[in-house]
Amino acid sequence: MRYFSTRNKNESAGFAGAALAGLAPDGGLFVPEEIPRYRAAVKNALGDMDFCDIAFETIRLYTGDEIPGAALEDIVHSAYPFGAPLLGVGGRLVLELFHGPTAAFKDFGARFMARAFAYLRRGEEKPLRILVATSGDTGGAVADGFFEVPGIFVTVLYPRGRVTPLQERQIAGLGGNISALAVEGSFDDCQRLVKAALADEGLKKETALSSANSINISRLIPQAVYYAAAAGRAFAGRADADGEATPRVKGFAGTVKDTRLGLRKGEAAVFCVPSGNFGNLTAGLYAMKMGAPVKQFIAATNINKTVPDYLASGEYTVRASRATISNAMDVGAPSNFERMAAHFSWEEMKRIILGVSVSDNETKETIARVRREAGYFLDPHSAVGWKGTDKLFAENKIAAGPVGILSTAHPAKFSETVKPLAGSAPVPAALERAMERTVNAQTIPAETGALLDAIRRL
Ligand SMILES: *Cc1c(COP(=O)(O)O)cnc(C)c1O
């Protein structure tokens, strides 16, 4: 498979080149020359295959012979000892993506990426430095994924004071080959600094550099896997039994009777994706194009609604991000939009994606209501998805049928918000361990020079 820059068709690379570089040399994002399709045998079996087998069948279409089958088998089995349960909750479907070590969906991308990098760089002596900007969850997932991978150093930039105490410990508490920079600015500033450093000719001569944001194609591709798996199961008319870590109130006897957004065998699913940088939604578009039974997407954002506004008006206007209680989605200039626009025109996007924006008050009301009515704890990001689905359904913009709301983080990860509204969700063991770590980060101003100096001193 060849990958092209979104800015220039003549700038191309193989999977290894695109993954290890992160950004194309002209500043564009790498996209596959065409989105591959599942073989019929795989497509028809998605509802029955186990998660690692779907991961193997999905990713191999993008990695080709650059990662041989046996190596890819090892990578997916080591990356995904956990899956992505599709559960019936309050008469609709929730796709739980928080069963990995940092309790957010970013573990799916980061864990594959770390293992792929280790494989692609086998035998390489020069160390690699990975720069990653985070609004909260990416940093922890990438830090955890790469922790103690030999020959690779990770530097995480996060907006100081805008991540939760737990996220800060996940980002800045590991030490070893992971370092953390608290930037005096917003997530957009962090992202801008990373892009500037990756493009800095001087720094590039001194160190091998890469990025681990969702602009990296190796993080995006594995995210298509859970869409294919969930769509396959929904199409087969099956949800999963409760996963152990599922944050449900014990013994709750639900009263919800409305199942209009639940399972319907033989129907393609709609997925509602709580979105910020739009990496997750882009991966969903790939899964759909690959042949997974998906009908449509809902792009649910908080008040940072650059993409819903674009879908409505056809005009793309980047804005400064505003802080909300769903902080991992506080993005005013979504980096993956460039990728979406490379594959789809506005007319096509409008047909496939319904945009909706949800306020903090609506989010809070939803967390309390879903706990009360369905006995289920939602984190603030997933609550944006739930409420966004409610709004579109009430406006008759989606028909009855299977709607899978992506639950992008475990509610215990955002207990500061969730607890006063819904009480305490059961805490996964991995989060309990992370809370015990000590934060070790250096603060820098939101200036490229300051970042370059900090990197040189690390
Ligand atoms: C990163 C993140 C999002 C947004 O995902 P994008 O791929 O950036 O759109 C939503 N929810 C949570 C919990 C996240 O960590």
Short mmCIF file of N, CA, C and O in Angstrom, two decimals, residues 304-388:
data_model
loop_
_atom_site.label_atom_id
_atom_site.label_comp_id
_atom_site.label_asym_id
_atom_site.label_seq_id
_atom_site.Cartn_x
_atom_site.Cartn_y
_atom_site.Cartn_z
N ASN A 304 -17.18 23.17 20.77
CA ASN A 304 -16.14 23.36 19.74
C ASN A 304 -16.63 22.65 18.47
O ASN A 304 -16.29 21.50 18.21
N LYS A 305 -17.48 23.35 17.71
CA LYS A 305 -18.26 22.69 16.66
C LYS A 305 -17.84 23.08 15.25
O LYS A 305 -18.68 23.23 14.35
N THR A 306 -16.55 23.16 15.03
CA THR A 306 -16.03 23.50 13.70
C THR A 306 -16.60 22.57 12.61
O THR A 306 -17.03 23.05 11.56
N VAL A 307 -16.60 21.27 12.87
CA VAL A 307 -17.05 20.34 11.83
C VAL A 307 -18.58 20.32 11.67
O VAL A 307 -19.06 20.40 10.53
N PRO A 308 -19.37 20.24 12.75
CA PRO A 308 -20.83 20.37 12.54
C PRO A 308 -21.19 21.65 11.78
O PRO A 308 -22.07 21.61 10.90
N ASP A 309 -20.52 22.75 12.06
CA ASP A 309 -20.80 23.99 11.32
C ASP A 309 -20.44 23.84 9.85
O ASP A 309 -21.16 24.31 8.97
N TYR A 310 -19.32 23.18 9.59
CA TYR A 310 -18.92 22.94 8.19
C TYR A 310 -19.95 22.07 7.47
O TYR A 310 -20.34 22.36 6.33
N LEU A 311 -20.42 21.02 8.14
CA LEU A 311 -21.39 20.12 7.50
C LEU A 311 -22.65 20.91 7.16
O LEU A 311 -23.26 20.70 6.11
N ALA A 312 -23.04 21.84 8.03
CA ALA A 312 -24.25 22.63 7.80
C ALA A 312 -24.06 23.67 6.70
O ALA A 312 -24.96 23.91 5.91
N SER A 313 -22.87 24.29 6.63
CA SER A 313 -22.73 25.47 5.77
C SER A 313 -21.84 25.24 4.55
O SER A 313 -21.90 26.00 3.58
N GLY A 314 -20.97 24.22 4.60
CA GLY A 314 -20.02 24.02 3.51
C GLY A 314 -18.79 24.90 3.65
O GLY A 314 -17.87 24.83 2.84
N GLU A 315 -18.78 25.72 4.69
CA GLU A 315 -17.60 26.58 4.91
C GLU A 315 -16.83 26.11 6.12
O GLU A 315 -17.40 25.90 7.19
N TYR A 316 -15.52 25.95 5.93
CA TYR A 316 -14.69 25.44 7.00
C TYR A 316 -13.97 26.59 7.69
O TYR A 316 -13.09 27.21 7.11
N THR A 317 -14.36 26.87 8.92
CA THR A 317 -13.76 27.99 9.65
C THR A 317 -13.17 27.49 10.96
O THR A 317 -13.90 27.06 11.86
N VAL A 318 -11.85 27.55 11.02
CA VAL A 318 -11.14 27.12 12.22
C VAL A 318 -11.29 28.19 13.30
O VAL A 318 -11.30 29.37 13.00
N ARG A 319 -11.46 27.75 14.55
CA ARG A 319 -11.60 28.72 15.63
C ARG A 319 -10.67 28.35 16.78
O ARG A 319 -10.19 27.23 16.85
N ALA A 320 -10.48 29.29 17.70
CA ALA A 320 -9.74 28.96 18.92
C ALA A 320 -10.59 27.98 19.73
O ALA A 320 -11.82 28.09 19.72
N SER A 321 -9.95 27.04 20.41
CA SER A 321 -10.74 26.08 21.17
C SER A 321 -11.20 26.70 22.48
O SER A 321 -10.56 27.59 23.03
N ARG A 322 -12.35 26.22 22.97
CA ARG A 322 -12.88 26.69 24.25
C ARG A 322 -12.94 25.53 25.23
O ARG A 322 -13.27 24.40 24.84
N ALA A 323 -12.63 25.80 26.48
CA ALA A 323 -12.56 24.74 27.49
C ALA A 323 -13.96 24.25 27.86
O ALA A 323 -14.87 25.04 28.05
N THR A 324 -14.12 22.92 27.96
CA THR A 324 -15.41 22.32 28.35
C THR A 324 -15.14 21.17 29.33
O THR A 324 -13.97 20.84 29.59
N ILE A 325 -16.21 20.53 29.80
CA ILE A 325 -16.02 19.37 30.70
C ILE A 325 -15.68 18.10 29.90
O ILE A 325 -15.30 17.10 30.48
N SER A 326 -15.81 18.13 28.58
CA SER A 326 -15.33 17.00 27.76
C SER A 326 -14.01 17.44 27.12
O SER A 326 -13.93 17.68 25.92
N ASN A 327 -12.99 17.57 27.95
CA ASN A 327 -11.78 18.30 27.54
C ASN A 327 -10.99 17.63 26.41
O ASN A 327 -10.26 18.31 25.69
N ALA A 328 -11.15 16.33 26.25
CA ALA A 328 -10.40 15.67 25.17
C ALA A 328 -10.97 16.04 23.80
O ALA A 328 -10.41 15.68 22.77
N MET A 329 -12.07 16.78 23.80
CA MET A 329 -12.67 17.21 22.53
C MET A 329 -12.64 18.73 22.39
O MET A 329 -13.33 19.28 21.54
N ASP A 330 -11.80 19.39 23.18
CA ASP A 330 -11.69 20.85 23.08
C ASP A 330 -10.72 21.20 21.95
O ASP A 330 -9.57 21.56 22.18
N VAL A 331 -11.20 21.06 20.73
CA VAL A 331 -10.35 21.25 19.56
C VAL A 331 -11.08 22.18 18.59
O VAL A 331 -12.20 21.89 18.18
N GLY A 332 -10.42 23.28 18.24
CA GLY A 332 -11.04 24.22 17.32
C GLY A 332 -10.57 24.04 15.89
O GLY A 332 -11.20 24.49 14.94
N ALA A 333 -9.43 23.34 15.74
CA ALA A 333 -8.84 23.11 14.42
C ALA A 333 -8.53 21.62 14.28
O ALA A 333 -7.38 21.21 14.40
N PRO A 334 -9.55 20.79 14.05
CA PRO A 334 -9.36 19.33 14.07
C PRO A 334 -8.36 18.86 13.01
O PRO A 334 -8.57 19.07 11.82
N SER A 335 -7.29 18.19 13.47
CA SER A 335 -6.20 17.90 12.54
C SER A 335 -6.60 16.87 11.48
O SER A 335 -6.08 16.89 10.37
N ASN A 336 -7.53 15.97 11.80
CA ASN A 336 -7.88 14.96 10.80
C ASN A 336 -8.87 15.42 9.74
O ASN A 336 -9.19 14.68 8.82
N PHE A 337 -9.34 16.66 9.89
CA PHE A 337 -10.27 17.14 8.89
C PHE A 337 -9.63 17.12 7.50
O PHE A 337 -10.27 16.80 6.49
N GLU A 338 -8.34 17.42 7.48
CA GLU A 338 -7.62 17.43 6.19
C GLU A 338 -7.68 16.06 5.51
O GLU A 338 -7.74 15.94 4.29
N ARG A 339 -7.66 15.03 6.36
CA ARG A 339 -7.75 13.67 5.84
C ARG A 339 -9.17 13.38 5.32
O ARG A 339 -9.36 12.81 4.24
N MET A 340 -10.17 13.77 6.08
CA MET A 340 -11.56 13.56 5.65
C MET A 340 -11.79 14.26 4.31
O MET A 340 -12.41 13.71 3.40
N ALA A 341 -11.28 15.48 4.22
CA ALA A 341 -11.50 16.27 3.01
C ALA A 341 -10.74 15.70 1.81
O ALA A 341 -11.12 15.92 0.66
N ALA A 342 -9.66 14.94 2.08
CA ALA A 342 -8.92 14.31 0.98
C ALA A 342 -9.72 13.16 0.36
O ALA A 342 -9.58 12.84 -0.81
N HIS A 343 -10.57 12.53 1.20
CA HIS A 343 -11.33 11.37 0.70
C HIS A 343 -12.74 11.74 0.24
O HIS A 343 -13.31 11.06 -0.59
N PHE A 344 -13.33 12.78 0.84
CA PHE A 344 -14.76 13.06 0.60
C PHE A 344 -15.00 14.54 0.33
O PHE A 344 -14.40 15.39 0.97
N SER A 345 -15.91 14.80 -0.61
CA SER A 345 -16.36 16.19 -0.83
C SER A 345 -17.36 16.57 0.26
O SER A 345 -17.84 15.70 1.01
N TRP A 346 -17.70 17.85 0.31
CA TRP A 346 -18.70 18.30 1.29
C TRP A 346 -20.02 17.56 1.10
O TRP A 346 -20.64 17.11 2.05
N GLU A 347 -20.45 17.43 -0.15
CA GLU A 347 -21.73 16.76 -0.43
C GLU A 347 -21.70 15.33 0.10
O GLU A 347 -22.65 14.86 0.71
N GLU A 348 -20.58 14.63 -0.16
CA GLU A 348 -20.49 13.23 0.32
C GLU A 348 -20.48 13.20 1.85
O GLU A 348 -21.18 12.39 2.46
N MET A 349 -19.69 14.08 2.45
CA MET A 349 -19.62 14.10 3.92
C MET A 349 -20.98 14.36 4.52
O MET A 349 -21.38 13.71 5.49
N LYS A 350 -21.71 15.30 3.92
CA LYS A 350 -23.02 15.66 4.44
C LYS A 350 -23.99 14.49 4.40
O LYS A 350 -24.87 14.34 5.24
N ARG A 351 -23.81 13.64 3.38
CA ARG A 351 -24.67 12.48 3.25
C ARG A 351 -24.35 11.42 4.31
O ARG A 351 -25.22 10.76 4.84
N ILE A 352 -23.07 11.27 4.60
CA ILE A 352 -22.63 10.17 5.48
C ILE A 352 -22.61 10.59 6.95
O ILE A 352 -22.78 9.76 7.84
N ILE A 353 -22.36 11.89 7.20
CA ILE A 353 -22.13 12.32 8.58
C ILE A 353 -23.17 13.36 9.01
O ILE A 353 -23.37 14.36 8.33
N LEU A 354 -23.80 13.10 10.17
CA LEU A 354 -24.71 14.09 10.75
C LEU A 354 -23.96 14.80 11.87
O LEU A 354 -23.43 14.14 12.77
N GLY A 355 -23.92 16.12 11.81
CA GLY A 355 -23.21 16.86 12.86
C GLY A 355 -24.17 17.31 13.94
O GLY A 355 -25.32 17.63 13.67
N VAL A 356 -23.67 17.33 15.18
CA VAL A 356 -24.49 17.84 16.28
C VAL A 356 -23.55 18.34 17.39
O VAL A 356 -22.48 17.79 17.57
N SER A 357 -23.97 19.40 18.06
CA SER A 357 -23.14 19.96 19.11
C SER A 357 -23.92 20.00 20.43
O SER A 357 -25.14 20.20 20.43
N VAL A 358 -23.22 19.75 21.53
CA VAL A 358 -23.86 19.57 22.84
C VAL A 358 -23.16 20.48 23.86
O VAL A 358 -21.94 20.54 23.89
N SER A 359 -23.96 21.16 24.67
CA SER A 359 -23.38 22.08 25.65
C SER A 359 -22.97 21.34 26.93
O SER A 359 -23.39 20.20 27.16
N ASP A 360 -22.21 22.00 27.78
CA ASP A 360 -21.83 21.40 29.06
C ASP A 360 -23.06 21.10 29.92
O ASP A 360 -23.12 20.05 30.58
N ASN A 361 -24.03 22.00 29.91
CA ASN A 361 -25.23 21.74 30.72
C ASN A 361 -25.97 20.52 30.24
O ASN A 361 -26.43 19.70 31.04
N GLU A 362 -26.10 20.39 28.93
CA GLU A 362 -26.77 19.20 28.38
C GLU A 362 -25.98 17.94 28.73
O GLU A 362 -26.55 16.88 29.00
N THR A 363 -24.67 18.05 28.69
CA THR A 363 -23.81 16.90 29.01
C THR A 363 -24.03 16.46 30.45
O THR A 363 -24.21 15.26 30.74
N LYS A 364 -24.06 17.42 31.34
CA LYS A 364 -24.24 17.11 32.77
C LYS A 364 -25.61 16.48 33.02
O LYS A 364 -25.74 15.50 33.74
N GLU A 365 -26.61 17.07 32.40
CA GLU A 365 -27.99 16.56 32.57
C GLU A 365 -28.05 15.11 32.09
O GLU A 365 -28.71 14.26 32.70
N THR A 366 -27.33 14.81 31.01
CA THR A 366 -27.35 13.46 30.44
C THR A 366 -26.65 12.45 31.35
O THR A 366 -27.13 11.32 31.53
N ILE A 367 -25.54 12.86 31.93
CA ILE A 367 -24.82 11.95 32.84
C ILE A 367 -25.75 11.56 34.00
O ILE A 367 -25.88 10.37 34.35
N ALA A 368 -26.44 12.55 34.56
CA ALA A 368 -27.35 12.28 35.69
C ALA A 368 -28.54 11.43 35.25
O ALA A 368 -28.91 10.47 35.92
N ARG A 369 -29.10 11.76 34.10
CA ARG A 369 -30.31 11.06 33.66
C ARG A 369 -30.04 9.60 33.29
O ARG A 369 -30.81 8.70 33.64
N VAL A 370 -28.95 9.34 32.59
CA VAL A 370 -28.66 7.96 32.16
C VAL A 370 -28.33 7.08 33.37
O VAL A 370 -28.73 5.92 33.44
N ARG A 371 -27.70 7.67 34.36
CA ARG A 371 -27.45 6.93 35.60
C ARG A 371 -28.77 6.60 36.29
O ARG A 371 -29.00 5.50 36.76
N ARG A 372 -29.67 7.57 36.30
CA ARG A 372 -30.95 7.42 36.98
C ARG A 372 -31.84 6.42 36.23
O ARG A 372 -32.42 5.52 36.80
N GLU A 373 -31.92 6.57 34.92
CA GLU A 373 -32.90 5.79 34.15
C GLU A 373 -32.37 4.44 33.68
O GLU A 373 -33.14 3.51 33.48
N ALA A 374 -31.08 4.35 33.45
CA ALA A 374 -30.54 3.10 32.90
C ALA A 374 -29.52 2.45 33.82
O ALA A 374 -29.00 1.37 33.53
N GLY A 375 -29.18 3.11 34.92
CA GLY A 375 -28.23 2.53 35.86
C GLY A 375 -26.82 2.47 35.31
O GLY A 375 -25.99 1.69 35.78
N TYR A 376 -26.51 3.32 34.33
CA TYR A 376 -25.22 3.24 33.65
C TYR A 376 -24.48 4.56 33.82
O TYR A 376 -25.06 5.64 33.72
N PHE A 377 -23.18 4.46 34.06
CA PHE A 377 -22.35 5.67 34.20
C PHE A 377 -21.73 6.04 32.85
O PHE A 377 -21.03 5.22 32.25
N LEU A 378 -21.98 7.27 32.43
CA LEU A 378 -21.32 7.77 31.21
C LEU A 378 -20.24 8.75 31.61
O LEU A 378 -20.41 9.53 32.55
N ASP A 379 -19.13 8.76 30.89
CA ASP A 379 -18.14 9.81 31.09
C ASP A 379 -18.62 11.04 30.28
O ASP A 379 -19.51 10.91 29.44
N PRO A 380 -18.05 12.22 30.50
CA PRO A 380 -18.57 13.43 29.82
C PRO A 380 -18.50 13.34 28.28
O PRO A 380 -19.38 13.87 27.61
N HIS A 381 -17.48 12.67 27.72
CA HIS A 381 -17.37 12.58 26.26
C HIS A 381 -18.46 11.69 25.68
O HIS A 381 -19.13 12.03 24.72
N SER A 382 -18.64 10.53 26.33
CA SER A 382 -19.67 9.60 25.87
C SER A 382 -21.06 10.23 26.05
O SER A 382 -21.95 9.99 25.25
N ALA A 383 -21.21 11.05 27.10
CA ALA A 383 -22.50 11.71 27.33
C ALA A 383 -22.81 12.70 26.19
O ALA A 383 -23.97 12.88 25.82
N VAL A 384 -21.78 13.32 25.64
CA VAL A 384 -21.98 14.19 24.46
C VAL A 384 -22.55 13.35 23.32
O VAL A 384 -23.48 13.77 22.62
N GLY A 385 -22.03 12.15 23.15
CA GLY A 385 -22.54 11.25 22.11
C GLY A 385 -23.99 10.85 22.36
O GLY A 385 -24.82 10.86 21.46
N TRP A 386 -24.27 10.50 23.62
CA TRP A 386 -25.63 10.07 23.97
C TRP A 386 -26.62 11.19 23.70
O TRP A 386 -27.65 11.00 23.04
N LYS A 387 -26.29 12.39 24.19
CA LYS A 387 -27.20 13.53 24.04
C LYS A 387 -27.32 13.95 22.56
O LYS A 387 -28.41 14.28 22.09
N GLY A 388 -26.20 13.89 21.85
CA GLY A 388 -26.24 14.23 20.43
C GLY A 388 -27.18 13.29 19.68
O GLY A 388 -27.98 13.72 18.83
#
